Amino acid sequence: NAGVTQTPKFRVLKTGQSMTLLCAQDMNHEYMYWYRQDPGMGLRLIHYSVGEGTTAKGEVPDGYNVSRLKKQNFLLGLESAAPSQTSVYFCASSSDNRGSYNSPLHFGNGTRLTVT
Amino acid sequence: AQSVSQHNHHVILSEAASLELGCNYSYGGTVNLFWYVQYPGQHLQLLLKYFSGDPLVKGIKGFEAEFIKSKFSFNLRKPSVQWSDTAEYFCAVNSNFGNEKLTFGTGTRLTIIP
């Protein structure tokens, strides 16, 4: 049982380049999330999805786009990378239990992105 | 909007010392509270959670947390820490009504000295 898998694990980009981070989960979870983790700032929500075909903005969405074409995948795109987007990116998923919106997040192992 | 404050940025303790990490939140309604732990080089894992009922919640590895509604706090405790508890600890909150998004605190880095 793989859980939440993120690819790639590491990436170095030059300013202005584009890339896509892939998140895949095999737990049939409805909710998926992209966070960025920066020193002293904790985790901040970039975008999230409450189901296949849906996306919504989180706390820091600027400069990122997402797509959820398939339930198991949640893609995070950077169209024109900037040094301020140097960070560790975590994907997470959770189940949609109508009895509780409160199922814990299952996190991937993260992608370390450096933009020079 | 909800927010979470963790005032201890870095805590250094010797093995066997007692631990208490502070977490305060701001939100007017009913909340769910979580502590996540991130061991060096790993992803975040759920340590414990509070939804309702007994305000003293016990989690894995001997950790516990107490929800004090009047103080808007959910402090994490462990009576005797071990070197393997070295990690970063994040408090998180979401509302109990229709808001599925977690808000995380900035984290507390815990270093245990053998």
Tab-separated table of C-alpha atoms in Angstrom:
chain	number	residue	atom	x	y	z
A	1	ASN	CA	0.000	0.000	0.000
A	2	ALA	CA	1.870	3.061	-1.278
A	3	GLY	CA	-0.331	5.744	0.318
A	4	VAL	CA	0.584	9.143	-1.104
A	5	THR	CA	3.386	9.268	-3.661
A	6	GLN	CA	5.019	12.442	-4.893
A	7	THR	CA	7.284	12.817	-7.904
A	8	PRO	CA	9.911	14.084	-8.318
A	9	LYS	CA	11.696	14.101	-4.962
A	10	PHE	CA	14.090	16.878	-5.932
A	11	ARG	CA	14.193	19.452	-8.687
A	12	VAL	CA	16.253	22.491	-9.562
A	13	LEU	CA	14.735	25.064	-11.902
A	14	LYS	CA	15.936	28.287	-13.388
A	15	THR	CA	13.796	31.379	-13.039
A	16	GLY	CA	11.077	31.373	-15.660
A	17	GLN	CA	11.053	27.630	-16.272
A	18	SER	CA	7.918	25.593	-15.787
A	19	MET	CA	7.317	22.256	-14.170
A	20	THR	CA	4.597	19.966	-12.844
A	21	LEU	CA	4.642	18.089	-9.569
A	22	LEU	CA	2.629	14.905	-9.478
A	23	CYS	CA	0.799	13.529	-6.481
A	24	ALA	CA	-0.851	10.116	-6.556
A	25	GLN	CA	-2.832	8.404	-3.819
A	26	ASP	CA	-4.192	4.881	-3.752
A	27	MET	CA	-6.574	5.217	-0.796
A	28	ASN	CA	-9.576	6.371	-2.812
A	29	HIS	CA	-9.547	9.675	-0.926
A	30	GLU	CA	-11.781	12.482	-2.104
A	31	TYR	CA	-9.776	15.371	-0.717
A	32	MET	CA	-6.297	16.250	-1.876
A	33	TYR	CA	-4.073	19.171	-0.934
A	34	TRP	CA	-0.847	20.868	-1.870
A	35	TYR	CA	1.157	22.564	0.864
A	36	ARG	CA	4.461	24.339	0.874
A	37	GLN	CA	6.741	24.231	3.873
A	38	ASP	CA	9.142	27.063	4.563
A	39	PRO	CA	11.367	27.601	7.610
A	40	GLY	CA	9.576	29.514	10.345
A	41	MET	CA	6.310	29.556	8.420
A	42	GLY	CA	5.038	26.036	8.874
A	43	LEU	CA	2.811	24.567	6.216
A	44	ARG	CA	0.750	26.819	4.046
A	45	LEU	CA	-2.028	25.556	1.816
A	46	ILE	CA	-1.554	26.342	-1.866
A	47	HIS	CA	-4.551	24.687	-3.511
A	48	TYR	CA	-6.845	21.860	-2.661
A	49	SER	CA	-9.497	19.645	-4.219
A	50	VAL	CA	-12.637	18.175	-2.727
A	51	GLY	CA	-13.145	15.682	-5.513
A	52	GLU	CA	-12.360	14.719	-9.080
A	53	GLY	CA	-12.668	17.680	-11.411
A	54	THR	CA	-12.690	20.281	-8.620
A	55	THR	CA	-10.009	22.639	-7.367
A	56	ALA	CA	-9.972	25.566	-4.977
A	57	LYS	CA	-7.494	28.169	-3.817
A	58	GLY	CA	-5.803	27.907	-0.500
A	59	GLU	CA	-3.800	30.432	1.453
A	60	VAL	CA	-0.978	31.054	-1.043
A	61	PRO	CA	-2.232	30.178	-4.557
A	62	ASP	CA	-0.453	32.839	-6.616
A	63	GLY	CA	2.008	31.485	-9.154
A	64	TYR	CA	0.588	27.963	-9.031
A	65	ASN	CA	-2.078	26.051	-10.905
A	66	VAL	CA	-3.572	22.652	-10.181
A	67	SER	CA	-5.642	20.000	-11.869
A	68	ARG	CA	-7.552	16.988	-10.610
A	69	LEU	CA	-8.572	15.156	-13.760
A	70	LYS	CA	-8.505	11.784	-12.041
A	71	LYS	CA	-9.500	11.103	-8.462
A	72	GLN	CA	-6.185	9.547	-7.575
A	73	ASN	CA	-3.982	12.311	-9.024
A	74	PHE	CA	-3.484	15.935	-8.087
A	75	LEU	CA	-1.037	17.946	-10.171
A	76	LEU	CA	0.666	21.164	-9.116
A	77	GLY	CA	2.047	23.354	-11.875
A	78	LEU	CA	4.446	26.251	-11.855
A	79	GLU	CA	4.128	28.132	-15.128
A	80	SER	CA	7.038	30.516	-14.595
A	81	ALA	CA	9.140	29.616	-11.581
A	82	ALA	CA	10.485	32.322	-9.281
A	83	PRO	CA	13.113	32.107	-6.517
A	84	SER	CA	10.336	32.785	-3.979
A	85	GLN	CA	8.926	29.400	-4.894
A	86	THR	CA	11.978	27.613	-3.535
A	87	SER	CA	10.418	25.392	-0.906
A	88	VAL	CA	9.495	21.874	0.092
A	89	TYR	CA	6.149	20.871	-1.344
A	90	PHE	CA	3.925	18.337	0.341
A	91	CYS	CA	0.886	16.668	-1.080
A	92	ALA	CA	-1.729	15.234	1.252
A	93	SER	CA	-5.042	13.439	0.994
A	94	SER	CA	-7.945	12.642	3.269
A	95	SER	CA	-11.193	10.740	3.052
A	96	ASP	CA	-14.550	12.365	2.682
A	97	ASN	CA	-16.429	10.871	5.565
A	98	ARG	CA	-19.729	12.635	5.825
A	99	GLY	CA	-19.925	11.650	9.454
A	100	SER	CA	-16.844	13.712	10.044
A	101	TYR	CA	-14.966	16.170	7.942
A	102	ASN	CA	-12.092	15.506	10.181
A	103	SER	CA	-10.186	12.551	8.831
A	104	PRO	CA	-6.470	13.057	9.250
A	105	LEU	CA	-4.257	13.982	6.390
A	106	HIS	CA	-1.960	11.420	4.826
A	107	PHE	CA	1.155	13.129	3.555
A	108	GLY	CA	3.571	12.307	0.805
A	109	ASN	CA	7.337	12.461	1.337
A	110	GLY	CA	7.717	15.884	-0.198
A	111	THR	CA	9.418	17.478	-3.188
A	112	ARG	CA	12.343	19.788	-2.582
A	113	LEU	CA	12.315	22.494	-5.238
A	114	THR	CA	15.064	25.039	-5.729
A	115	VAL	CA	14.614	27.930	-8.137
A	116	THR	CA	17.800	29.758	-9.056
B	1	ALA	CA	-10.501	33.030	9.657
B	2	GLN	CA	-8.861	30.550	11.934
B	3	SER	CA	-5.220	30.807	12.969
B	4	VAL	CA	-2.809	28.787	15.067
B	5	SER	CA	0.071	30.061	17.178
B	6	GLN	CA	2.996	28.039	18.369
B	7	HIS	CA	5.148	30.348	20.431
B	8	ASN	CA	8.019	27.947	21.032
B	9	HIS	CA	10.092	27.907	17.865
B	10	HIS	CA	12.920	25.708	19.123
B	11	VAL	CA	12.974	23.689	22.319
B	12	ILE	CA	16.034	21.854	23.558
B	13	LEU	CA	15.692	19.262	26.311
B	14	SER	CA	17.740	16.510	27.846
B	15	GLU	CA	16.500	12.945	27.733
B	16	ALA	CA	13.981	12.108	30.480
B	17	ALA	CA	12.922	15.734	30.827
B	18	SER	CA	9.240	16.580	30.680
B	19	LEU	CA	7.870	18.303	27.614
B	20	GLU	CA	5.117	20.802	27.040
B	21	LEU	CA	4.668	22.525	23.686
B	22	GLY	CA	2.199	25.356	23.469
B	23	CYS	CA	-0.530	25.712	20.880
B	24	ASN	CA	-3.184	28.418	20.821
B	25	TYR	CA	-5.804	28.909	18.171
B	26	SER	CA	-8.235	31.587	17.268
B	27	TYR	CA	-11.641	30.585	16.007
B	28	GLY	CA	-15.028	31.347	17.428
B	29	GLY	CA	-16.780	28.092	16.649
B	30	THR	CA	-16.325	24.421	17.371
B	31	VAL	CA	-12.960	23.139	16.277
B	32	ASN	CA	-11.032	19.974	15.721
B	33	LEU	CA	-7.439	19.981	16.867
B	34	PHE	CA	-4.438	17.994	15.766
B	35	TRP	CA	-0.776	17.534	16.461
B	36	TYR	CA	1.411	16.311	13.632
B	37	VAL	CA	5.048	15.281	13.922
B	38	GLN	CA	7.741	15.417	11.272
B	39	TYR	CA	10.847	13.369	12.007
B	40	PRO	CA	14.045	14.448	10.233
B	41	GLY	CA	13.807	13.737	6.519
B	42	GLN	CA	10.294	12.330	6.736
B	43	HIS	CA	6.787	13.477	5.976
B	44	LEU	CA	4.267	14.640	8.551
B	45	GLN	CA	2.442	12.012	10.574
B	46	LEU	CA	-0.559	12.374	12.841
B	47	LEU	CA	0.395	12.260	16.506
B	48	LEU	CA	-3.019	12.781	18.065
B	49	LYS	CA	-6.328	14.501	17.479
B	50	TYR	CA	-9.231	15.964	19.386
B	51	PHE	CA	-12.777	16.073	18.031
B	52	SER	CA	-15.019	16.016	21.099
B	53	GLY	CA	-15.442	14.359	24.489
B	54	ASP	CA	-12.628	13.954	26.988
B	55	PRO	CA	-10.404	17.022	26.620
B	56	LEU	CA	-7.337	14.983	27.513
B	57	VAL	CA	-6.298	13.108	24.418
B	58	LYS	CA	-3.673	10.398	24.298
B	59	GLY	CA	-1.683	9.761	21.163
B	60	ILE	CA	1.115	7.556	19.993
B	61	LYS	CA	4.539	7.250	21.626
B	62	GLY	CA	3.380	8.458	25.021
B	63	PHE	CA	2.242	11.893	23.911
B	64	GLU	CA	-0.907	13.527	25.169
B	65	ALA	CA	-2.605	16.868	24.692
B	66	GLU	CA	-5.193	18.763	26.665
B	67	PHE	CA	-7.877	20.894	25.090
B	68	ILE	CA	-8.725	23.891	27.276
B	69	LYS	CA	-11.574	25.653	25.584
B	70	SER	CA	-11.491	28.716	27.808
B	71	LYS	CA	-7.867	29.307	26.907
B	72	PHE	CA	-8.172	28.330	23.240
B	73	SER	CA	-5.240	26.012	23.833
B	74	PHE	CA	-4.212	22.505	22.907
B	75	ASN	CA	-0.802	21.957	24.464
B	76	LEU	CA	1.208	18.844	23.766
B	77	ARG	CA	2.855	17.015	26.654
B	78	LYS	CA	5.088	14.061	27.339
B	79	PRO	CA	6.316	13.188	30.836
B	80	SER	CA	9.726	11.862	29.790
B	81	VAL	CA	11.196	12.525	26.365
B	82	GLN	CA	13.576	10.322	24.430
B	83	TRP	CA	16.261	11.132	21.912
B	84	SER	CA	14.012	9.651	19.210
B	85	ASP	CA	11.455	12.397	19.892
B	86	THR	CA	13.721	14.858	18.119
B	87	ALA	CA	11.456	16.225	15.396
B	88	GLU	CA	9.346	19.162	14.364
B	89	TYR	CA	5.867	19.352	15.831
B	90	PHE	CA	2.940	21.095	14.209
B	91	CYS	CA	-0.351	21.998	15.767
B	92	ALA	CA	-3.307	22.270	13.389
B	93	VAL	CA	-6.965	23.201	13.566
B	94	ASN	CA	-10.030	23.042	11.392
B	95	SER	CA	-13.578	24.003	12.033
B	96	ASN	CA	-16.155	21.380	12.826
B	97	PHE	CA	-18.594	22.742	10.320
B	98	GLY	CA	-18.078	22.451	6.608
B	99	ASN	CA	-14.454	23.540	6.514
B	100	GLU	CA	-12.246	20.716	5.461
B	101	LYS	CA	-9.052	22.726	5.337
B	102	LEU	CA	-6.518	22.436	8.100
B	103	THR	CA	-4.643	25.482	9.292
B	104	PHE	CA	-1.184	24.695	10.603
B	105	GLY	CA	0.938	26.504	13.123
B	106	THR	CA	4.498	27.468	12.273
B	107	GLY	CA	5.908	24.448	14.054
B	108	THR	CA	8.183	23.818	17.029
B	109	ARG	CA	11.529	22.194	16.508
B	110	LEU	CA	12.338	19.849	19.382
B	111	THR	CA	15.906	18.746	19.960
B	112	ILE	CA	16.600	16.100	22.582
B	113	ILE	CA	20.113	15.867	23.904
B	114	PRO	CA	21.176	12.338	24.901
